[in-house]
mmCIF file of C-alpha atoms in Angstrom:
data_model
loop_
_atom_site.group_PDB
_atom_site.id
_atom_site.type_symbol
_atom_site.label_atom_id
_atom_site.label_comp_id
_atom_site.label_asym_id
_atom_site.label_seq_id
_atom_site.Cartn_x
_atom_site.Cartn_y
_atom_site.Cartn_z
ATOM 1 C CA UNK A 1 71.127 44.221 104.417
ATOM 2 C CA UNK A 2 73.886 42.057 102.936
ATOM 3 C CA UNK A 3 75.677 39.722 105.395
ATOM 4 C CA UNK A 4 79.110 38.267 104.586
ATOM 5 C CA UNK A 5 80.781 35.251 106.242
ATOM 6 C CA UNK A 6 84.554 34.800 106.367
ATOM 7 C CA UNK A 7 86.182 31.673 104.885
ATOM 8 C CA UNK A 8 89.687 30.591 104.066
ATOM 9 C CA UNK A 9 89.010 31.450 100.425
ATOM 10 C CA UNK A 10 87.982 34.989 101.308
ATOM 11 C CA UNK A 11 84.522 36.477 101.704
ATOM 12 C CA UNK A 12 81.466 34.676 100.404
ATOM 13 C CA UNK A 13 77.819 35.732 100.349
ATOM 14 C CA UNK A 14 75.786 33.909 102.972
ATOM 15 C CA UNK A 15 72.430 32.250 102.283
ATOM 16 C CA UNK A 16 70.825 34.963 104.400
ATOM 17 C CA UNK A 17 71.961 37.725 102.019
ATOM 18 C CA UNK A 18 70.965 35.727 98.938
ATOM 19 C CA UNK A 19 67.517 35.117 100.375
ATOM 20 C CA UNK A 20 67.181 38.773 101.363
ATOM 21 C CA UNK A 21 68.220 40.034 97.914
ATOM 22 C CA UNK A 22 65.900 37.600 96.174
ATOM 23 C CA UNK A 23 63.021 38.682 98.390
ATOM 24 C CA UNK A 24 63.730 42.369 97.735
ATOM 25 C CA UNK A 25 63.928 41.819 93.972
ATOM 26 C CA UNK A 26 60.676 39.873 94.019
ATOM 27 C CA UNK A 27 58.974 42.603 96.057
ATOM 28 C CA UNK A 28 60.236 45.337 93.696
ATOM 29 C CA UNK A 29 59.127 43.370 90.633
ATOM 30 C CA UNK A 30 55.693 42.862 92.151
ATOM 31 C CA UNK A 31 55.336 46.580 92.902
ATOM 32 C CA UNK A 32 56.423 47.497 89.366
ATOM 33 C CA UNK A 33 53.808 45.133 87.936
ATOM 34 C CA UNK A 34 51.039 46.788 89.953
ATOM 35 C CA UNK A 35 52.301 50.254 88.970
ATOM 36 C CA UNK A 36 52.352 49.121 85.331
ATOM 37 C CA UNK A 37 48.793 47.841 85.674
ATOM 38 C CA UNK A 38 47.670 51.187 87.096
ATOM 39 C CA UNK A 39 49.416 53.174 84.364
ATOM 40 C CA UNK A 40 47.996 51.009 81.571
ATOM 41 C CA UNK A 41 44.450 51.279 82.947
ATOM 42 C CA UNK A 42 44.740 55.041 83.553
ATOM 43 C CA UNK A 43 46.159 55.782 80.102
ATOM 44 C CA UNK A 44 43.711 53.593 78.182
ATOM 45 C CA UNK A 45 40.605 54.703 80.055
ATOM 46 C CA UNK A 46 41.416 58.409 80.370
ATOM 47 C CA UNK A 47 42.257 58.826 76.667
ATOM 48 C CA UNK A 48 38.996 57.221 75.514
ATOM 49 C CA UNK A 49 36.806 59.074 77.984
ATOM 50 C CA UNK A 50 38.393 62.517 77.593
ATOM 51 C CA UNK A 51 38.355 62.196 73.798
ATOM 52 C CA UNK A 52 34.680 61.209 73.864
ATOM 53 C CA UNK A 53 33.870 64.030 76.290
ATOM 54 C CA UNK A 54 35.752 66.600 74.201
ATOM 55 C CA UNK A 55 33.901 65.588 71.011
ATOM 56 C CA UNK A 56 30.428 65.706 72.610
ATOM 57 C CA UNK A 57 30.931 68.671 74.955
ATOM 58 C CA UNK A 58 28.207 71.243 74.441
ATOM 59 C CA UNK A 59 29.913 74.623 74.608
ATOM 60 C CA UNK A 60 29.602 77.995 72.982
ATOM 61 C CA UNK A 61 31.765 78.723 69.983
ATOM 62 C CA UNK A 62 33.566 76.445 67.574
ATOM 63 C CA UNK A 63 34.542 72.836 68.192
ATOM 64 C CA UNK A 64 38.232 72.035 67.796
ATOM 65 C CA UNK A 65 39.489 70.349 64.633
ATOM 66 C CA UNK A 66 40.486 66.712 65.119
ATOM 67 C CA UNK A 67 43.096 67.028 62.363
ATOM 68 C CA UNK A 68 44.851 69.871 64.202
ATOM 69 C CA UNK A 69 44.821 67.872 67.455
ATOM 70 C CA UNK A 70 46.597 65.002 65.658
ATOM 71 C CA UNK A 71 49.284 67.433 64.437
ATOM 72 C CA UNK A 72 49.776 68.882 67.930
ATOM 73 C CA UNK A 73 50.104 65.371 69.356
ATOM 74 C CA UNK A 74 52.837 64.536 66.820
ATOM 75 C CA UNK A 75 54.778 67.695 67.727
ATOM 76 C CA UNK A 76 54.541 66.874 71.432
ATOM 77 C CA UNK A 77 55.628 63.279 70.792
ATOM 78 C CA UNK A 78 58.692 64.417 68.814
ATOM 79 C CA UNK A 79 59.706 66.814 71.608
ATOM 80 C CA UNK A 80 59.265 64.097 74.256
ATOM 81 C CA UNK A 81 61.335 61.583 72.272
ATOM 82 C CA UNK A 82 64.079 64.151 71.646
ATOM 83 C CA UNK A 83 64.310 64.723 75.398
ATOM 84 C CA UNK A 84 64.509 60.963 76.016
ATOM 85 C CA UNK A 85 67.309 60.547 73.455
ATOM 86 C CA UNK A 86 69.033 63.589 74.971
ATOM 87 C CA UNK A 87 68.875 61.871 78.373
ATOM 88 C CA UNK A 88 70.232 58.613 76.925
ATOM 89 C CA UNK A 89 73.181 60.579 75.522
ATOM 90 C CA UNK A 90 74.071 61.919 78.986
ATOM 91 C CA UNK A 91 72.521 65.324 78.187
ATOM 92 C CA UNK A 92 75.161 66.048 75.551
ATOM 93 C CA UNK A 93 73.967 68.258 72.682
ATOM 94 C CA UNK A 94 76.882 67.114 70.512
ATOM 95 C CA UNK A 95 76.052 63.436 71.098
ATOM 96 C CA UNK A 96 72.364 64.117 70.377
ATOM 97 C CA UNK A 97 73.231 65.784 67.057
ATOM 98 C CA UNK A 98 75.503 62.871 66.149
ATOM 99 C CA UNK A 99 72.832 60.263 66.853
ATOM 100 C CA UNK A 100 70.172 62.141 64.882
ATOM 101 C CA UNK A 101 72.520 62.626 61.939
ATOM 102 C CA UNK A 102 73.734 59.007 61.897
ATOM 103 C CA UNK A 103 70.357 57.358 62.411
ATOM 104 C CA UNK A 104 68.025 59.665 60.464
ATOM 105 C CA UNK A 105 69.900 61.775 57.905
ATOM 106 C CA UNK A 106 72.619 59.268 56.950
ATOM 107 C CA UNK A 107 70.140 56.396 56.584
ATOM 108 C CA UNK A 108 67.514 57.816 54.211
ATOM 109 C CA UNK A 109 66.209 54.459 52.931
ATOM 110 C CA UNK A 110 65.696 53.125 56.452
ATOM 111 C CA UNK A 111 64.023 56.382 57.433
ATOM 112 C CA UNK A 112 61.716 56.286 54.390
ATOM 113 C CA UNK A 113 60.543 52.801 55.370
ATOM 114 C CA UNK A 114 58.859 54.379 58.371
ATOM 115 C CA UNK A 115 56.748 56.620 56.141
ATOM 116 C CA UNK A 116 54.347 53.694 55.609
ATOM 117 C CA UNK A 117 53.453 52.952 59.255
ATOM 118 C CA UNK A 118 53.575 56.667 60.050
ATOM 119 C CA UNK A 119 50.989 57.490 57.400
ATOM 120 C CA UNK A 120 48.774 54.651 58.635
ATOM 121 C CA UNK A 121 49.122 55.763 62.274
ATOM 122 C CA UNK A 122 48.142 59.310 61.267
ATOM 123 C CA UNK A 123 45.032 57.956 59.530
ATOM 124 C CA UNK A 124 44.270 55.817 62.570
ATOM 125 C CA UNK A 125 44.566 58.749 64.980
ATOM 126 C CA UNK A 126 42.119 60.777 62.901
ATOM 127 C CA UNK A 127 39.730 57.815 62.725
ATOM 128 C CA UNK A 128 39.688 57.512 66.522
ATOM 129 C CA UNK A 129 38.302 61.048 66.757
ATOM 130 C CA UNK A 130 35.639 60.147 64.182
ATOM 131 C CA UNK A 131 34.769 56.965 66.081
ATOM 132 C CA UNK A 132 34.445 58.657 69.473
ATOM 133 C CA UNK A 133 32.396 61.459 67.961
ATOM 134 C CA UNK A 134 29.827 58.838 66.934
ATOM 135 C CA UNK A 135 30.098 56.006 69.483
ATOM 136 C CA UNK A 136 29.868 55.972 73.254
ATOM 137 C CA UNK A 137 33.105 55.165 75.079
ATOM 138 C CA UNK A 138 32.014 51.686 76.221
ATOM 139 C CA UNK A 139 30.963 50.464 72.765
ATOM 140 C CA UNK A 140 34.116 51.915 71.221
ATOM 141 C CA UNK A 141 36.363 50.349 73.874
ATOM 142 C CA UNK A 142 34.946 46.863 73.355
ATOM 143 C CA UNK A 143 34.796 47.044 69.552
ATOM 144 C CA UNK A 144 38.357 48.355 69.311
ATOM 145 C CA UNK A 145 39.592 45.066 70.793
ATOM 146 C CA UNK A 146 39.111 43.701 67.273
ATOM 147 C CA UNK A 147 42.673 44.943 66.742
ATOM 148 C CA UNK A 148 43.765 41.740 68.541
ATOM 149 C CA UNK A 149 42.381 39.761 65.581
ATOM 150 C CA UNK A 150 43.916 41.990 62.902
ATOM 151 C CA UNK A 151 47.302 42.064 64.661
ATOM 152 C CA UNK A 152 47.254 38.264 64.954
ATOM 153 C CA UNK A 153 46.433 37.788 61.273
ATOM 154 C CA UNK A 154 49.114 40.240 60.124
ATOM 155 C CA UNK A 155 51.633 38.608 62.487
ATOM 156 C CA UNK A 156 50.942 35.230 60.887
ATOM 157 C CA UNK A 157 51.185 36.547 57.321
ATOM 158 C CA UNK A 158 54.054 39.065 57.729
ATOM 159 C CA UNK A 159 56.197 37.669 60.554
ATOM 160 C CA UNK A 160 55.543 33.969 60.079
ATOM 161 C CA UNK A 161 54.215 33.495 63.599
ATOM 162 C CA UNK A 162 52.164 30.443 64.476
ATOM 163 C CA UNK A 163 49.230 30.801 66.840
ATOM 164 C CA UNK A 164 48.350 28.149 69.386
ATOM 165 C CA UNK A 165 44.959 26.491 69.700
ATOM 166 C CA UNK A 166 43.953 28.716 72.633
ATOM 167 C CA UNK A 167 44.719 31.808 70.601
ATOM 168 C CA UNK A 168 42.602 30.689 67.634
ATOM 169 C CA UNK A 169 39.734 29.865 69.984
ATOM 170 C CA UNK A 170 40.101 33.280 71.639
ATOM 171 C CA UNK A 171 39.822 35.005 68.244
ATOM 172 C CA UNK A 172 36.532 33.207 67.545
ATOM 173 C CA UNK A 173 35.233 34.220 70.989
ATOM 174 C CA UNK A 174 36.411 37.785 70.328
ATOM 175 C CA UNK A 175 34.476 37.996 67.057
ATOM 176 C CA UNK A 176 31.355 36.609 68.747
ATOM 177 C CA UNK A 177 31.631 39.106 71.605
ATOM 178 C CA UNK A 178 32.052 42.112 69.307
ATOM 179 C CA UNK A 179 29.113 40.953 67.164
ATOM 180 C CA UNK A 180 26.932 40.869 70.313
ATOM 181 C CA UNK A 181 28.112 44.329 71.385
ATOM 182 C CA UNK A 182 27.077 45.705 67.984
ATOM 183 C CA UNK A 183 23.764 43.801 68.006
ATOM 184 C CA UNK A 184 20.826 46.213 67.483
ATOM 185 C CA UNK A 185 18.976 46.969 70.726
ATOM 186 C CA UNK A 186 15.252 47.384 71.169
ATOM 187 C CA UNK A 187 13.464 50.375 69.702
ATOM 188 C CA UNK A 188 14.730 53.495 71.440
ATOM 189 C CA UNK A 189 12.718 56.605 72.319
ATOM 190 C CA UNK A 190 12.251 59.143 69.522
ATOM 191 C CA UNK A 191 14.620 61.683 71.098
ATOM 192 C CA UNK A 192 17.311 59.045 71.463
ATOM 193 C CA UNK A 193 16.758 57.865 67.866
ATOM 194 C CA UNK A 194 17.343 61.390 66.593
ATOM 195 C CA UNK A 195 20.474 61.552 68.692
ATOM 196 C CA UNK A 196 21.743 58.283 67.258
ATOM 197 C CA UNK A 197 20.968 59.393 63.705
ATOM 198 C CA UNK A 198 22.803 62.663 64.223
ATOM 199 C CA UNK A 199 25.874 60.938 65.596
ATOM 200 C CA UNK A 200 25.716 58.170 62.964
ATOM 201 C CA UNK A 201 26.679 54.977 64.733
ATOM 202 C CA UNK A 202 27.436 53.360 61.397
ATOM 203 C CA UNK A 203 30.077 56.007 60.714
ATOM 204 C CA UNK A 204 31.604 55.356 64.139
ATOM 205 C CA UNK A 205 31.627 51.594 63.602
ATOM 206 C CA UNK A 206 33.286 51.892 60.185
ATOM 207 C CA UNK A 207 35.901 54.237 61.657
ATOM 208 C CA UNK A 208 36.709 51.693 64.405
ATOM 209 C CA UNK A 209 36.941 48.819 61.921
ATOM 210 C CA UNK A 210 39.340 50.692 59.630
ATOM 211 C CA UNK A 211 41.346 51.812 62.690
ATOM 212 C CA UNK A 212 41.622 48.177 63.839
ATOM 213 C CA UNK A 213 42.988 47.025 60.491
ATOM 214 C CA UNK A 214 45.380 49.978 60.251
ATOM 215 C CA UNK A 215 46.529 49.401 63.837
ATOM 216 C CA UNK A 216 47.209 45.721 63.165
ATOM 217 C CA UNK A 217 49.158 46.295 59.969
ATOM 218 C CA UNK A 218 51.155 49.306 61.179
ATOM 219 C CA UNK A 219 52.018 47.620 64.487
ATOM 220 C CA UNK A 220 53.325 44.442 62.844
ATOM 221 C CA UNK A 221 55.172 46.414 60.149
ATOM 222 C CA UNK A 222 56.836 48.557 62.823
ATOM 223 C CA UNK A 223 57.738 45.442 64.838
ATOM 224 C CA UNK A 224 59.370 43.962 61.737
ATOM 225 C CA UNK A 225 61.468 47.102 61.217
ATOM 226 C CA UNK A 226 62.543 47.129 64.875
ATOM 227 C CA UNK A 227 63.697 43.521 64.619
ATOM 228 C CA UNK A 228 65.779 44.302 61.518
ATOM 229 C CA UNK A 229 67.853 46.974 63.250
ATOM 230 C CA UNK A 230 69.220 47.847 66.693
ATOM 231 C CA UNK A 231 68.128 51.446 66.642
ATOM 232 C CA UNK A 232 66.665 53.090 69.746
ATOM 233 C CA UNK A 233 62.875 52.940 70.034
ATOM 234 C CA UNK A 234 62.878 56.671 70.838
ATOM 235 C CA UNK A 235 64.775 57.471 67.612
ATOM 236 C CA UNK A 236 62.271 55.357 65.702
ATOM 237 C CA UNK A 237 59.446 57.328 67.275
ATOM 238 C CA UNK A 238 61.113 60.593 66.232
ATOM 239 C CA UNK A 239 61.187 59.304 62.642
ATOM 240 C CA UNK A 240 57.545 58.239 62.888
ATOM 241 C CA UNK A 241 56.653 61.605 64.382
ATOM 242 C CA UNK A 242 58.360 63.587 61.616
ATOM 243 C CA UNK A 243 56.449 61.743 58.900
ATOM 244 C CA UNK A 244 53.301 61.876 61.008
ATOM 245 C CA UNK A 245 53.676 65.654 61.279
ATOM 246 C CA UNK A 246 53.981 65.972 57.497
ATOM 247 C CA UNK A 247 50.989 63.718 56.802
ATOM 248 C CA UNK A 248 49.013 65.433 59.544
ATOM 249 C CA UNK A 249 49.612 68.910 58.116
ATOM 250 C CA UNK A 250 48.568 67.675 54.676
ATOM 251 C CA UNK A 251 45.355 66.346 56.244
ATOM 252 C CA UNK A 252 44.694 69.673 57.986
ATOM 253 C CA UNK A 253 44.944 71.746 54.826
ATOM 254 C CA UNK A 254 43.165 69.236 52.573
ATOM 255 C CA UNK A 255 40.137 68.608 54.807
ATOM 256 C CA UNK A 256 40.036 71.650 57.093
ATOM 257 C CA UNK A 257 42.027 74.241 55.143
ATOM 258 C CA UNK A 258 39.151 76.676 54.740
ATOM 259 C CA UNK A 259 38.195 76.557 58.425
ATOM 260 C CA UNK A 260 41.841 77.002 59.440
ATOM 261 C CA UNK A 261 42.140 80.087 57.223
ATOM 262 C CA UNK A 262 38.948 81.526 58.730
ATOM 263 C CA UNK A 263 39.434 80.780 62.447
ATOM 264 C CA UNK A 264 43.000 79.510 62.902
ATOM 265 C CA UNK A 265 44.578 76.141 63.669
ATOM 266 C CA UNK A 266 43.713 76.246 67.372
ATOM 267 C CA UNK A 267 40.043 77.163 67.069
ATOM 268 C CA UNK A 268 37.881 75.708 69.827
ATOM 269 C CA UNK A 269 40.822 74.604 71.974
ATOM 270 C CA UNK A 270 40.359 74.447 75.756
ATOM 271 C CA UNK A 271 41.878 72.593 78.706
ATOM 272 C CA UNK A 272 40.064 69.369 77.804
ATOM 273 C CA UNK A 273 41.411 69.532 74.250
ATOM 274 C CA UNK A 274 44.995 69.949 75.427
ATOM 275 C CA UNK A 275 44.510 67.056 77.843
ATOM 276 C CA UNK A 276 43.427 64.847 74.932
ATOM 277 C CA UNK A 277 46.462 65.959 72.903
ATOM 278 C CA UNK A 278 48.838 65.200 75.787
ATOM 279 C CA UNK A 279 47.288 61.784 76.445
ATOM 280 C CA UNK A 280 47.444 60.831 72.785
ATOM 281 C CA UNK A 281 51.050 61.986 72.400
ATOM 282 C CA UNK A 282 52.521 60.648 75.619
ATOM 283 C CA UNK A 283 50.283 57.630 76.148
ATOM 284 C CA UNK A 284 52.134 55.403 73.701
ATOM 285 C CA UNK A 285 55.488 56.428 75.143
ATOM 286 C CA UNK A 286 54.319 55.682 78.685
ATOM 287 C CA UNK A 287 53.099 52.246 77.602
ATOM 288 C CA UNK A 288 56.411 51.572 75.840
ATOM 289 C CA UNK A 289 58.231 52.439 79.065
ATOM 290 C CA UNK A 290 56.188 50.170 81.348
ATOM 291 C CA UNK A 291 55.266 47.316 78.995
ATOM 292 C CA UNK A 292 58.417 45.361 79.885
ATOM 293 C CA UNK A 293 56.991 44.917 83.393
ATOM 294 C CA UNK A 294 53.566 43.835 82.090
ATOM 295 C CA UNK A 295 53.003 40.278 80.920
ATOM 296 C CA UNK A 296 50.055 39.132 78.816
ATOM 297 C CA UNK A 297 47.893 38.371 81.861
ATOM 298 C CA UNK A 298 48.523 41.855 83.263
ATOM 299 C CA UNK A 299 47.647 43.449 79.916
ATOM 300 C CA UNK A 300 44.459 41.379 79.949
ATOM 301 C CA UNK A 301 43.590 42.737 83.390
ATOM 302 C CA UNK A 302 44.298 46.294 82.208
ATOM 303 C CA UNK A 303 42.034 45.906 79.183
ATOM 304 C CA UNK A 304 39.253 44.352 81.273
ATOM 305 C CA UNK A 305 39.372 47.014 83.992
ATOM 306 C CA UNK A 306 39.469 49.746 81.349
ATOM 307 C CA UNK A 307 36.355 48.356 79.616
ATOM 308 C CA UNK A 308 34.504 48.134 82.936
ATOM 309 C CA UNK A 309 35.526 51.681 83.954
ATOM 310 C CA UNK A 310 34.560 53.090 80.538
ATOM 311 C CA UNK A 311 31.157 51.401 80.801
ATOM 312 C CA UNK A 312 30.490 52.704 84.317
ATOM 313 C CA UNK A 313 31.655 56.264 83.596
ATOM 314 C CA UNK A 314 29.728 56.394 80.296
ATOM 315 C CA UNK A 315 26.568 55.322 82.118
ATOM 316 C CA UNK A 316 26.820 57.329 85.350
ATOM 317 C CA UNK A 317 28.791 60.464 84.371
ATOM 318 C CA UNK A 318 28.632 61.007 80.607
ATOM 319 C CA UNK A 319 25.077 59.576 80.504
ATOM 320 C CA UNK A 320 25.445 58.650 76.833
ATOM 321 C CA UNK A 321 25.192 54.874 77.229
ATOM 322 C CA UNK A 322 22.342 52.571 78.255
ATOM 323 C CA UNK A 323 23.768 49.021 78.567
ATOM 324 C CA UNK A 324 21.712 45.973 77.641
ATOM 325 C CA UNK A 325 22.080 42.339 78.671
ATOM 326 C CA UNK A 326 23.353 41.534 75.150
ATOM 327 C CA UNK A 327 26.066 44.198 75.493
ATOM 328 C CA UNK A 328 27.193 42.775 78.846
ATOM 329 C CA UNK A 329 27.319 39.277 77.406
ATOM 330 C CA UNK A 330 29.420 40.500 74.476
ATOM 331 C CA UNK A 331 31.708 42.517 76.751
ATOM 332 C CA UNK A 332 32.316 39.484 78.974
ATOM 333 C CA UNK A 333 33.208 37.387 75.920
ATOM 334 C CA UNK A 334 35.665 40.049 74.723
ATOM 335 C CA UNK A 335 37.290 40.209 78.164
ATOM 336 C CA UNK A 336 37.534 36.403 78.286
ATOM 337 C CA UNK A 337 39.039 36.335 74.787
ATOM 338 C CA UNK A 338 41.652 38.900 75.837
ATOM 339 C CA UNK A 339 42.808 36.664 78.692
ATOM 340 C CA UNK A 340 42.696 33.490 76.602
ATOM 341 C CA UNK A 341 44.743 35.054 73.789
ATOM 342 C CA UNK A 342 47.540 35.846 76.250
ATOM 343 C CA UNK A 343 47.527 32.306 77.652
ATOM 344 C CA UNK A 344 50.148 31.165 75.138
ATOM 345 C CA UNK A 345 52.605 34.048 75.249
ATOM 346 C CA UNK A 346 55.354 32.569 73.067
ATOM 347 C CA UNK A 347 53.995 31.534 69.667
ATOM 348 C CA UNK A 348 56.341 29.468 67.514
ATOM 349 C CA UNK A 349 57.990 30.793 64.379
ATOM 350 C CA UNK A 350 57.103 29.075 61.125
ATOM 351 C CA UNK A 351 60.393 27.601 59.818
ATOM 352 C CA UNK A 352 59.238 27.943 56.209
ATOM 353 C CA UNK A 353 59.135 31.724 56.553
ATOM 354 C CA UNK A 354 62.424 32.265 58.351
#
């Protein structure tokens, strides 16, 4: 409650009210940070695990097409972003039409710039399905942290950022940890060997590596575009989604056209499939909404908890992962590297590239 004291100059805020307001703001900020941590962990872990489960689920009938799931996710993302822009425009249809016309139709060159990251994101989304069809969730989760390295390298080369000594050390630790995670284990039983051959771990690893490089480049490219203009992030995501929808449909009919003609676009869909689609579409938007409350340390915690949860659930529930001491050592190094990379949160800008 705010308390005022009377003075000859009028009313002034007492130290009690200032202290109370500061305490309330601090408490609210703390709660928002913990909520952000929970959301980040839930989104990251649930998407990986449900996608892995949906790609390995033994059920009668056809398995859903990953390319069609990517298209559905783009449609859902566009609808969600349109609703967010509609809300920002005070729920005015006329204002929504004006914004879309001014920012998308009347700026064709700026819109076309987003075709590049959109195409890469579409490729990346398809690769994630390939990766989780061939790798267990824990191995995928740890290996995918290689995107920290690719993002850092593209940030240095494209944005002129300078990394601190702790960040360079963390990247070396990261590479070491991922190498240990991918280190061949002892000879597995014959049944398990057949399983591994069928799922092709090499294919999964290559898919993750390409996804890491595409994620790093597209993320930095998109960041550069956002810095060059003052356009709403939601409008940008609508533009990305429109191109992503086009590229996704091309992918569907090029790679799965025959199967779509025979059994339809939504063949093999079930509740798990739609959950994966929703998580993939809305996950990025949820992260964008809460990331302002999450600092680098909090993101490090989220990544670490997500890796641990993915490992435990893969071992106890999905039963598709048998951890080794080498894996645990590599996972610990990756987690440590994640924290160390966020230690210096404000890298300097290289004056020669400004």
